[in-house]
CSV table of N, CA and C in Angstrom, one decimal:
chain,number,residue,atom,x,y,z
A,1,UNK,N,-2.0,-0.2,-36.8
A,1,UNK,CA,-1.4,-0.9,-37.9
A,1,UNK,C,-1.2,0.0,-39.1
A,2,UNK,N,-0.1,0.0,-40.1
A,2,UNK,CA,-0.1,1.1,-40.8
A,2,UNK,C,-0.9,0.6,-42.0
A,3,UNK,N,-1.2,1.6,-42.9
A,3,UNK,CA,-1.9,1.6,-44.1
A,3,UNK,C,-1.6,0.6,-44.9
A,4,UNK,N,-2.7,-0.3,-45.0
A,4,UNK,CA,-2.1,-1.5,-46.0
A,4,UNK,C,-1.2,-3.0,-45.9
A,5,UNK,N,-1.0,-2.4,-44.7
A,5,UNK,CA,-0.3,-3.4,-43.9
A,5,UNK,C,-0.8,-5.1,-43.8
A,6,UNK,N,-0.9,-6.2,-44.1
A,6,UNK,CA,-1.2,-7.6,-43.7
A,6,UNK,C,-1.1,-7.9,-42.3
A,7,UNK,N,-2.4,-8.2,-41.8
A,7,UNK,CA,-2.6,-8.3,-40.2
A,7,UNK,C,-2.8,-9.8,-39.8
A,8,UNK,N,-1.9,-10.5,-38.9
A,8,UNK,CA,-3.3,-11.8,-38.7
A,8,UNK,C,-4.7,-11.9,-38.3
A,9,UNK,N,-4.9,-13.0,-37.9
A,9,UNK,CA,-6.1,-12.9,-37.3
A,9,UNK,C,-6.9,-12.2,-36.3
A,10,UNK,N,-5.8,-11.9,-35.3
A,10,UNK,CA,-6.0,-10.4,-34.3
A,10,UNK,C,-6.2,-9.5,-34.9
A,11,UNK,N,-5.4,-8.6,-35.9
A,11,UNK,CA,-5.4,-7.9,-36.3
A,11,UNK,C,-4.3,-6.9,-36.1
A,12,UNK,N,-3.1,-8.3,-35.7
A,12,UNK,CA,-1.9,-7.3,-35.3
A,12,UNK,C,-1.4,-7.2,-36.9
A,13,UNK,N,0.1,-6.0,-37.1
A,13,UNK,CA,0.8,-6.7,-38.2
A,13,UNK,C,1.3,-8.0,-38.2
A,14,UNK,N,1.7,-8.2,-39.7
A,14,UNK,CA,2.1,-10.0,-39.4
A,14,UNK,C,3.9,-9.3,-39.7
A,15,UNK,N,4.1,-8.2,-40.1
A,15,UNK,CA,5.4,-8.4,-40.1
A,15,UNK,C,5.9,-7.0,-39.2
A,16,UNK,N,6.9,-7.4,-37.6
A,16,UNK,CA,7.1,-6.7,-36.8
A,16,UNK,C,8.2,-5.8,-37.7
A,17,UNK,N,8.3,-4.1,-36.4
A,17,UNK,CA,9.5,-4.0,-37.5
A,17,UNK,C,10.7,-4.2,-37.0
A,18,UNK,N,11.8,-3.7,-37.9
A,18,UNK,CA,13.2,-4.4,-38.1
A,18,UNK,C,13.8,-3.5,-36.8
A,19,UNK,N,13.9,-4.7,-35.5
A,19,UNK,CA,14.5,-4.0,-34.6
A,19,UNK,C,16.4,-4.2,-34.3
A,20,UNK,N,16.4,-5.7,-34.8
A,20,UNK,CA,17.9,-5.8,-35.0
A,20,UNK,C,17.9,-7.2,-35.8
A,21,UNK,N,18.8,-7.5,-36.9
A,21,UNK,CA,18.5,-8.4,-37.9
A,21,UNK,C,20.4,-7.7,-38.3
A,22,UNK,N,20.8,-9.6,-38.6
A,22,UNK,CA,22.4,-9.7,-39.0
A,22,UNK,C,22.3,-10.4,-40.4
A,23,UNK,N,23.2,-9.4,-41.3
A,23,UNK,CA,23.1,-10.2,-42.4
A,23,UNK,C,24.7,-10.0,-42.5
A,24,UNK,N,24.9,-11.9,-42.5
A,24,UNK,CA,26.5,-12.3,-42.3
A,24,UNK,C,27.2,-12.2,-43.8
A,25,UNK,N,28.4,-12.1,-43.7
A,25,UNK,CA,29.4,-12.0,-45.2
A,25,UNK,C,28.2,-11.4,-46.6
A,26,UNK,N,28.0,-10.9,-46.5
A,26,UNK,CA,26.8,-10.4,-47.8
A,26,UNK,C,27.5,-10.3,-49.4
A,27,UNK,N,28.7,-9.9,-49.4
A,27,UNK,CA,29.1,-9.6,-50.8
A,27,UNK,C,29.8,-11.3,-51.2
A,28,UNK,N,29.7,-11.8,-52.7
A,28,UNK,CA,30.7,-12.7,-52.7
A,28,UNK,C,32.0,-11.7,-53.7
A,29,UNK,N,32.7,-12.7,-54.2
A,29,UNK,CA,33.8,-12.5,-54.4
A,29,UNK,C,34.1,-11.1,-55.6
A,30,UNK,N,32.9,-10.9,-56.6
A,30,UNK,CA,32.8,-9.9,-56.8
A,30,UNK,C,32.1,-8.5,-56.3
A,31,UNK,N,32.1,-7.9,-55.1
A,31,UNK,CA,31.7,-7.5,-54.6
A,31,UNK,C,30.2,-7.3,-55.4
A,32,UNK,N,29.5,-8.0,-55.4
A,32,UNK,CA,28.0,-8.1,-55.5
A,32,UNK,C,27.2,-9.0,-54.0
A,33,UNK,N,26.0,-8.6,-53.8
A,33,UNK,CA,25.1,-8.8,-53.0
A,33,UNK,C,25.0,-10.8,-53.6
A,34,UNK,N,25.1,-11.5,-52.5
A,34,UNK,CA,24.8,-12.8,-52.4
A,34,UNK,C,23.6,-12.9,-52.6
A,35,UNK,N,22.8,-14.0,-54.0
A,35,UNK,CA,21.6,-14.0,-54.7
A,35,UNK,C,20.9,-14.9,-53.2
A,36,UNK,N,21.6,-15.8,-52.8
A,36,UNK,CA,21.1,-16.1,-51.4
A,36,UNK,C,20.0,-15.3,-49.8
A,37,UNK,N,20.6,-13.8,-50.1
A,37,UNK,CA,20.5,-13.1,-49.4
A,37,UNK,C,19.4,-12.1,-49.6
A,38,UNK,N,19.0,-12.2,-50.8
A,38,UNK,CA,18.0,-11.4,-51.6
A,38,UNK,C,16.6,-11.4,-51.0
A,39,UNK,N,16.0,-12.9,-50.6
A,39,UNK,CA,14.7,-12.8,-50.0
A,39,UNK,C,14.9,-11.9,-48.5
A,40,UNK,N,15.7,-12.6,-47.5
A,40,UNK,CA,15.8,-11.4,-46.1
A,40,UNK,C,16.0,-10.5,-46.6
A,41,UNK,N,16.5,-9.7,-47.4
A,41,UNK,CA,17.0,-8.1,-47.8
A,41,UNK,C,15.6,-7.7,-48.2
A,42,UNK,N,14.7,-8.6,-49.1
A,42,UNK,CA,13.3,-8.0,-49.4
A,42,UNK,C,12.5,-8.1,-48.1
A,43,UNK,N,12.7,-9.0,-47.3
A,43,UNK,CA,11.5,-8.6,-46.4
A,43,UNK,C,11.9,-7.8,-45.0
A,44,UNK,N,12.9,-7.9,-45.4
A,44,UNK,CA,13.8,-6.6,-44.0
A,44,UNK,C,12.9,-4.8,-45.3
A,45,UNK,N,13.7,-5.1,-46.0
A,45,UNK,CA,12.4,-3.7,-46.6
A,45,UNK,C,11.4,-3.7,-46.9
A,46,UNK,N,10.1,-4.9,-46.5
A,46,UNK,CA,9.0,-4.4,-46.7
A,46,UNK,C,8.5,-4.2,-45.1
A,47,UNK,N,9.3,-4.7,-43.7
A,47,UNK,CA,9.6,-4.1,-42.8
A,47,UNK,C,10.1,-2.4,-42.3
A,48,UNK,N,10.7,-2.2,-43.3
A,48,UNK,CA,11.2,-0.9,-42.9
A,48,UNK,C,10.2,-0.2,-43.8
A,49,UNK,N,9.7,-0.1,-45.0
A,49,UNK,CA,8.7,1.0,-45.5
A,49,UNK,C,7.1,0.6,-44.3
A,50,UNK,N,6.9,-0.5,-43.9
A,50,UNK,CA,5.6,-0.6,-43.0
A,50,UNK,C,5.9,0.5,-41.9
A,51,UNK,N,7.3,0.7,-41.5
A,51,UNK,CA,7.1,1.9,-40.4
A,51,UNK,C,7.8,2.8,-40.9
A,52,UNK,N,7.4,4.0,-41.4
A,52,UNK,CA,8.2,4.9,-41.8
A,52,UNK,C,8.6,5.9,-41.1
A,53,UNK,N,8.4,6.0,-40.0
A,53,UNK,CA,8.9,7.2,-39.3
A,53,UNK,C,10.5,6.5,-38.0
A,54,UNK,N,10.5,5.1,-38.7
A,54,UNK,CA,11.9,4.4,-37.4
A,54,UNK,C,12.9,4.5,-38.3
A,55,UNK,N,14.3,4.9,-38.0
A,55,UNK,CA,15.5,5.1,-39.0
A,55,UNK,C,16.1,3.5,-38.0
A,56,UNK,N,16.4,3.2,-39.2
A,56,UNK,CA,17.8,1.9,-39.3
A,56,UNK,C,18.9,2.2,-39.5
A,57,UNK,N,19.9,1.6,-38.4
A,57,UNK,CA,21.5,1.7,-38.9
A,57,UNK,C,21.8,0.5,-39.9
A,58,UNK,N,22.4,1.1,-40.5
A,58,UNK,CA,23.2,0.0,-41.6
A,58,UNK,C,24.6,0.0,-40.8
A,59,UNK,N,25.1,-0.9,-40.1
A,59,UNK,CA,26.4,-0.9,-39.7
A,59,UNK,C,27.3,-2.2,-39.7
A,60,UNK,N,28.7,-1.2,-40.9
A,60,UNK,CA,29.0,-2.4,-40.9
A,60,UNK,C,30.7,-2.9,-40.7
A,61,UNK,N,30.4,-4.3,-40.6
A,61,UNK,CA,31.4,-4.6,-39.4
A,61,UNK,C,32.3,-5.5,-40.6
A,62,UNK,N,33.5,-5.8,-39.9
A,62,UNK,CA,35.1,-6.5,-40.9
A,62,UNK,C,35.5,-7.3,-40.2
A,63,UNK,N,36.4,-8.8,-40.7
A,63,UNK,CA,37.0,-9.4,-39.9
A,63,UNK,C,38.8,-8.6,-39.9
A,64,UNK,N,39.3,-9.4,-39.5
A,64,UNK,CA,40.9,-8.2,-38.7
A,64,UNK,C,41.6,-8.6,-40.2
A,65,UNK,N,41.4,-9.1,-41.2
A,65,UNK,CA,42.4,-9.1,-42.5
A,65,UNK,C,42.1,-8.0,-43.2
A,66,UNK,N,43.9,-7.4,-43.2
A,66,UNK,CA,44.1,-6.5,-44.0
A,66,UNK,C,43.8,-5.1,-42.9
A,67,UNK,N,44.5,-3.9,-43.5
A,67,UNK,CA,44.6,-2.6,-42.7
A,67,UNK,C,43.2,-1.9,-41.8
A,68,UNK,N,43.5,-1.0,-41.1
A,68,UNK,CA,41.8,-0.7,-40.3
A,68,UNK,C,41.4,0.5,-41.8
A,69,UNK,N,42.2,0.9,-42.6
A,69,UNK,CA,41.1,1.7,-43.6
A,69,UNK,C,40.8,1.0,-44.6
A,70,UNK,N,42.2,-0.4,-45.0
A,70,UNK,CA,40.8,-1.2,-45.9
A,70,UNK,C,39.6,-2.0,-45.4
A,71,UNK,N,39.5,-2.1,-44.2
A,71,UNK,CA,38.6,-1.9,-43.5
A,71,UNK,C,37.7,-1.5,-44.0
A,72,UNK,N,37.4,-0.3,-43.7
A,72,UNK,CA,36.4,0.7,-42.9
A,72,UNK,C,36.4,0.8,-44.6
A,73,UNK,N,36.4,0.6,-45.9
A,73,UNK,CA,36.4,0.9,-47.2
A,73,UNK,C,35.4,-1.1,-47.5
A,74,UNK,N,36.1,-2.1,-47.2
A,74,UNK,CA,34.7,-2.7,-47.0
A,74,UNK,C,33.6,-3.1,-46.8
A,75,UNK,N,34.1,-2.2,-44.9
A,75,UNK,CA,32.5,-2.2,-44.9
A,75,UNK,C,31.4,-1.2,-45.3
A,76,UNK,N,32.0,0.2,-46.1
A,76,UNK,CA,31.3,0.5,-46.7
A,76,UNK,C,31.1,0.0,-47.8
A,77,UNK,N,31.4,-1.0,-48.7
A,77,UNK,CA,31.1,-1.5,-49.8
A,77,UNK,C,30.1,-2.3,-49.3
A,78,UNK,N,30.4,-3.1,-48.4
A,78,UNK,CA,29.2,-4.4,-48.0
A,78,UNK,C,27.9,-3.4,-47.7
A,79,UNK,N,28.1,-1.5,-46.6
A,79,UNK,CA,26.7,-1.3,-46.1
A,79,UNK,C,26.0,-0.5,-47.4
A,80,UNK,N,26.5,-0.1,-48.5
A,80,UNK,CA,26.3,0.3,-49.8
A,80,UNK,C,25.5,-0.4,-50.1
A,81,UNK,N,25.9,-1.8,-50.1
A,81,UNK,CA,25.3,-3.0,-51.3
A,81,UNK,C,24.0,-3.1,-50.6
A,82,UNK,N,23.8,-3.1,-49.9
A,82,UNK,CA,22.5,-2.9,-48.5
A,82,UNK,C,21.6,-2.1,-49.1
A,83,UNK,N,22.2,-0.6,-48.4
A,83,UNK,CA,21.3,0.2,-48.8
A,83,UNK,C,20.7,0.0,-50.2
A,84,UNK,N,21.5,0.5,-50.9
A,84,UNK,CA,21.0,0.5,-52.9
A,84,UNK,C,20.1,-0.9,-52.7
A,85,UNK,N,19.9,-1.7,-52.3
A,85,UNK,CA,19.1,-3.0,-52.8
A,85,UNK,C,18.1,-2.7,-52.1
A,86,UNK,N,17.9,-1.8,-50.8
A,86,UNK,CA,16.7,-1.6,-49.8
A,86,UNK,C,16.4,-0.7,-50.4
A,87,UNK,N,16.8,0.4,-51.0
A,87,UNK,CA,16.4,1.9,-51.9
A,87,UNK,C,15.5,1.3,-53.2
A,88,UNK,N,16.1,0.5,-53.6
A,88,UNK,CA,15.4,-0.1,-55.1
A,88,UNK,C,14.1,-1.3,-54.7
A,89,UNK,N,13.9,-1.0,-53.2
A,89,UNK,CA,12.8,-1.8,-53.3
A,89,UNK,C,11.8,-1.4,-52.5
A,90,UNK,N,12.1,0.0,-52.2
A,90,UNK,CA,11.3,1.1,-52.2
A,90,UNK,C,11.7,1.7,-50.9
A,91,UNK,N,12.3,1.4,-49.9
A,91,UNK,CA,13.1,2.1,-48.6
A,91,UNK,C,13.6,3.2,-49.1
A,92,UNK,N,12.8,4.4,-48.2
A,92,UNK,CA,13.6,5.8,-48.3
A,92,UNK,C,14.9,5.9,-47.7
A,93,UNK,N,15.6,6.9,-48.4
A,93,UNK,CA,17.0,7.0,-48.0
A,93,UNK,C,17.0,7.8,-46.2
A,94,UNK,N,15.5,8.3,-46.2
A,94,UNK,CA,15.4,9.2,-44.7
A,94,UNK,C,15.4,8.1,-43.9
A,95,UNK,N,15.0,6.6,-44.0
A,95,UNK,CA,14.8,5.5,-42.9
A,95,UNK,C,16.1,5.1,-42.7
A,96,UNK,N,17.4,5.4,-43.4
A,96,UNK,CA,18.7,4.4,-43.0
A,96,UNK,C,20.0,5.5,-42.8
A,97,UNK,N,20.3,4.8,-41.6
A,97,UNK,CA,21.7,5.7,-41.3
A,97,UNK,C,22.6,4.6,-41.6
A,98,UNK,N,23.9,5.0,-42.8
A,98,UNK,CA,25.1,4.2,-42.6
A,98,UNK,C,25.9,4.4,-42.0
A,99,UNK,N,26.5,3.2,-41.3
A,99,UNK,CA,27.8,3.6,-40.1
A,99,UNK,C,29.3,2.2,-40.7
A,100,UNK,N,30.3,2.6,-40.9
A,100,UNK,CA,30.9,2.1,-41.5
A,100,UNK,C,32.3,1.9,-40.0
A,101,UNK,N,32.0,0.6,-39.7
A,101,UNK,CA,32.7,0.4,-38.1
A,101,UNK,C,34.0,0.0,-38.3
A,102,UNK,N,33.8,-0.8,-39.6
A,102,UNK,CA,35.0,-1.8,-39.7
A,102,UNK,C,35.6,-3.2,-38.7
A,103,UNK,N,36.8,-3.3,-38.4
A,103,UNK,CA,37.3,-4.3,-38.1
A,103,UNK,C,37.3,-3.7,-36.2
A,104,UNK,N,35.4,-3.5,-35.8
A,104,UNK,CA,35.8,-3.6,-34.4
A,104,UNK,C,34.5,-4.7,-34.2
A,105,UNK,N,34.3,-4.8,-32.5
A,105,UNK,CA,33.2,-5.5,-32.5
A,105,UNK,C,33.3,-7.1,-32.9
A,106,UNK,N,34.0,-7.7,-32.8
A,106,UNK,CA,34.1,-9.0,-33.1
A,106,UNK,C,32.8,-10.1,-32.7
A,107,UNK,N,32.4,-10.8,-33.2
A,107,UNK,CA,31.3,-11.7,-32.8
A,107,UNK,C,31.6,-13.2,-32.8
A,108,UNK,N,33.1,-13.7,-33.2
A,108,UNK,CA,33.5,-14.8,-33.5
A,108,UNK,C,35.1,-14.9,-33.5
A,109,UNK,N,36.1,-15.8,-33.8
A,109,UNK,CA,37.2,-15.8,-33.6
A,109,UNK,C,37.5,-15.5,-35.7
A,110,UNK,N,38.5,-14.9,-35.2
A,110,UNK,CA,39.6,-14.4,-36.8
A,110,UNK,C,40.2,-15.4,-37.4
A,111,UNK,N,40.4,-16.5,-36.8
A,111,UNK,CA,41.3,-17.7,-37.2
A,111,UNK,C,41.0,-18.5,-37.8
A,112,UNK,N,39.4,-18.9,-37.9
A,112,UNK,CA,39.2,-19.5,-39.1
A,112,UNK,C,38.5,-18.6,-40.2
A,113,UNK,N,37.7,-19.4,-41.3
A,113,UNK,CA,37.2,-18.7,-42.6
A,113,UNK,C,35.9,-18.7,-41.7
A,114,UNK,N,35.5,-19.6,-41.2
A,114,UNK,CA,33.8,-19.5,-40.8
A,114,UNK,C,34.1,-18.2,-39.5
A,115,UNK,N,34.6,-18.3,-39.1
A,115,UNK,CA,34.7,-17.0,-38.3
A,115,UNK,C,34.7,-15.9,-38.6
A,116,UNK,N,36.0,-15.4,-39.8
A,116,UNK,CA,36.2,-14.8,-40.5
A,116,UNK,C,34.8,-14.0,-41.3
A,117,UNK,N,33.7,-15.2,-41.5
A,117,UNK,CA,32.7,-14.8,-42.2
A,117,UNK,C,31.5,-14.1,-41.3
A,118,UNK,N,31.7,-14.8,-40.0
A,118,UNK,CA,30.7,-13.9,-39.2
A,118,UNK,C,30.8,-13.0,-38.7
A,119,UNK,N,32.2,-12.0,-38.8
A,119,UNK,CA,32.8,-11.1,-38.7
A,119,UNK,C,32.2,-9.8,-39.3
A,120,UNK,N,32.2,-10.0,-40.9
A,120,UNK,CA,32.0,-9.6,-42.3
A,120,UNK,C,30.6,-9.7,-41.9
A,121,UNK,N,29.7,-8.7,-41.5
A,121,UNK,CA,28.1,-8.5,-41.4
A,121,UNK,C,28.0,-7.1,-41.7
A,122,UNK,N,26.6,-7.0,-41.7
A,122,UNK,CA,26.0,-5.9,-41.7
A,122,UNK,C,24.8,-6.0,-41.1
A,123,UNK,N,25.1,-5.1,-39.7
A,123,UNK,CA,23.8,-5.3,-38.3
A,123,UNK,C,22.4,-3.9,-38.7
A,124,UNK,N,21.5,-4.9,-38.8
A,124,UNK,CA,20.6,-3.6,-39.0
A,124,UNK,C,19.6,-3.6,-37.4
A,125,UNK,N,19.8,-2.4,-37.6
A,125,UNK,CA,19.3,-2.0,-36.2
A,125,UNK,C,18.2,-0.7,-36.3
A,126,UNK,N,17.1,-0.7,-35.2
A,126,UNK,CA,16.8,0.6,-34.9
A,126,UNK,C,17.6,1.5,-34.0
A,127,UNK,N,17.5,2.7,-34.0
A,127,UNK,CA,18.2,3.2,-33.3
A,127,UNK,C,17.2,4.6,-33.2
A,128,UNK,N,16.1,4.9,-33.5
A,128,UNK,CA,14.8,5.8,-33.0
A,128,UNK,C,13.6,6.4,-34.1
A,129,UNK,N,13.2,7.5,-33.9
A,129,UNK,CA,12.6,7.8,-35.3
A,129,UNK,C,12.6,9.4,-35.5
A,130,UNK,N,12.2,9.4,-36.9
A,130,UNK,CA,11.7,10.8,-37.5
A,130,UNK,C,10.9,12.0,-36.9
């Protein structure tokens, strides 16, 4: 168990770490972070500082509106808005790889808005360690 960590009653941790976690449409209309979204973004980082030696992908994914480089320009705005909010709440910048995928990888159909929206994520994943 790491240092400091909150265990249950076993004495396992109570919070596993971040092996794969989807946070859907994240930015609203002004490209700011959805106030909604603020509690999972905190405890997705106090998951990633409990293990500090696993790096997370920030990868992030677009629905098919508009070009593949405006694209690939917002999902780095959406995996930005990620990081900087996981940095400011004490996640090292050594634990997160960004990967900016864009409009591949579909998880839903493009034709509606609700589709549209589950398109627009950002997958955090492990992908090994330090």
């Amino acid at each position: 168990t790491p240092t400091g960590f909150k265990v249950n009653s076993e004495g396992c941790p109570k919070y596993l770490p971040v092996e794969f976690e989807i946070i859907y449409d994240p930015l609203d209309n002004f490209g700011k972070l959805k106030p909604s979204l603020l509690k999972k973004l905190e405890l997705i980082a106090l998951r990633i500082r409990a293990y500090p030696e696993r790096i997370i992908e920030l990868g992030g994914y677009t629905d098919s509106e508009g070009s593949a480089p405006y694209n690939r320009g917002r999902a780095r705005k959406m995996v930005t808005a990620i990081k900087e909010y996981l940095t400011s709440k004490g996640v090292s910048e050594k634990n997160l790889k960004l990967t900016f995928y864009g409009e591949v990888s579909f998880i839903a159909g493009n034709s509606t808005p609700e589709g549209r929206a589950k398109n627009r994520r950002v997958e955090c994943k492990f992908i090994g360690e330090r």
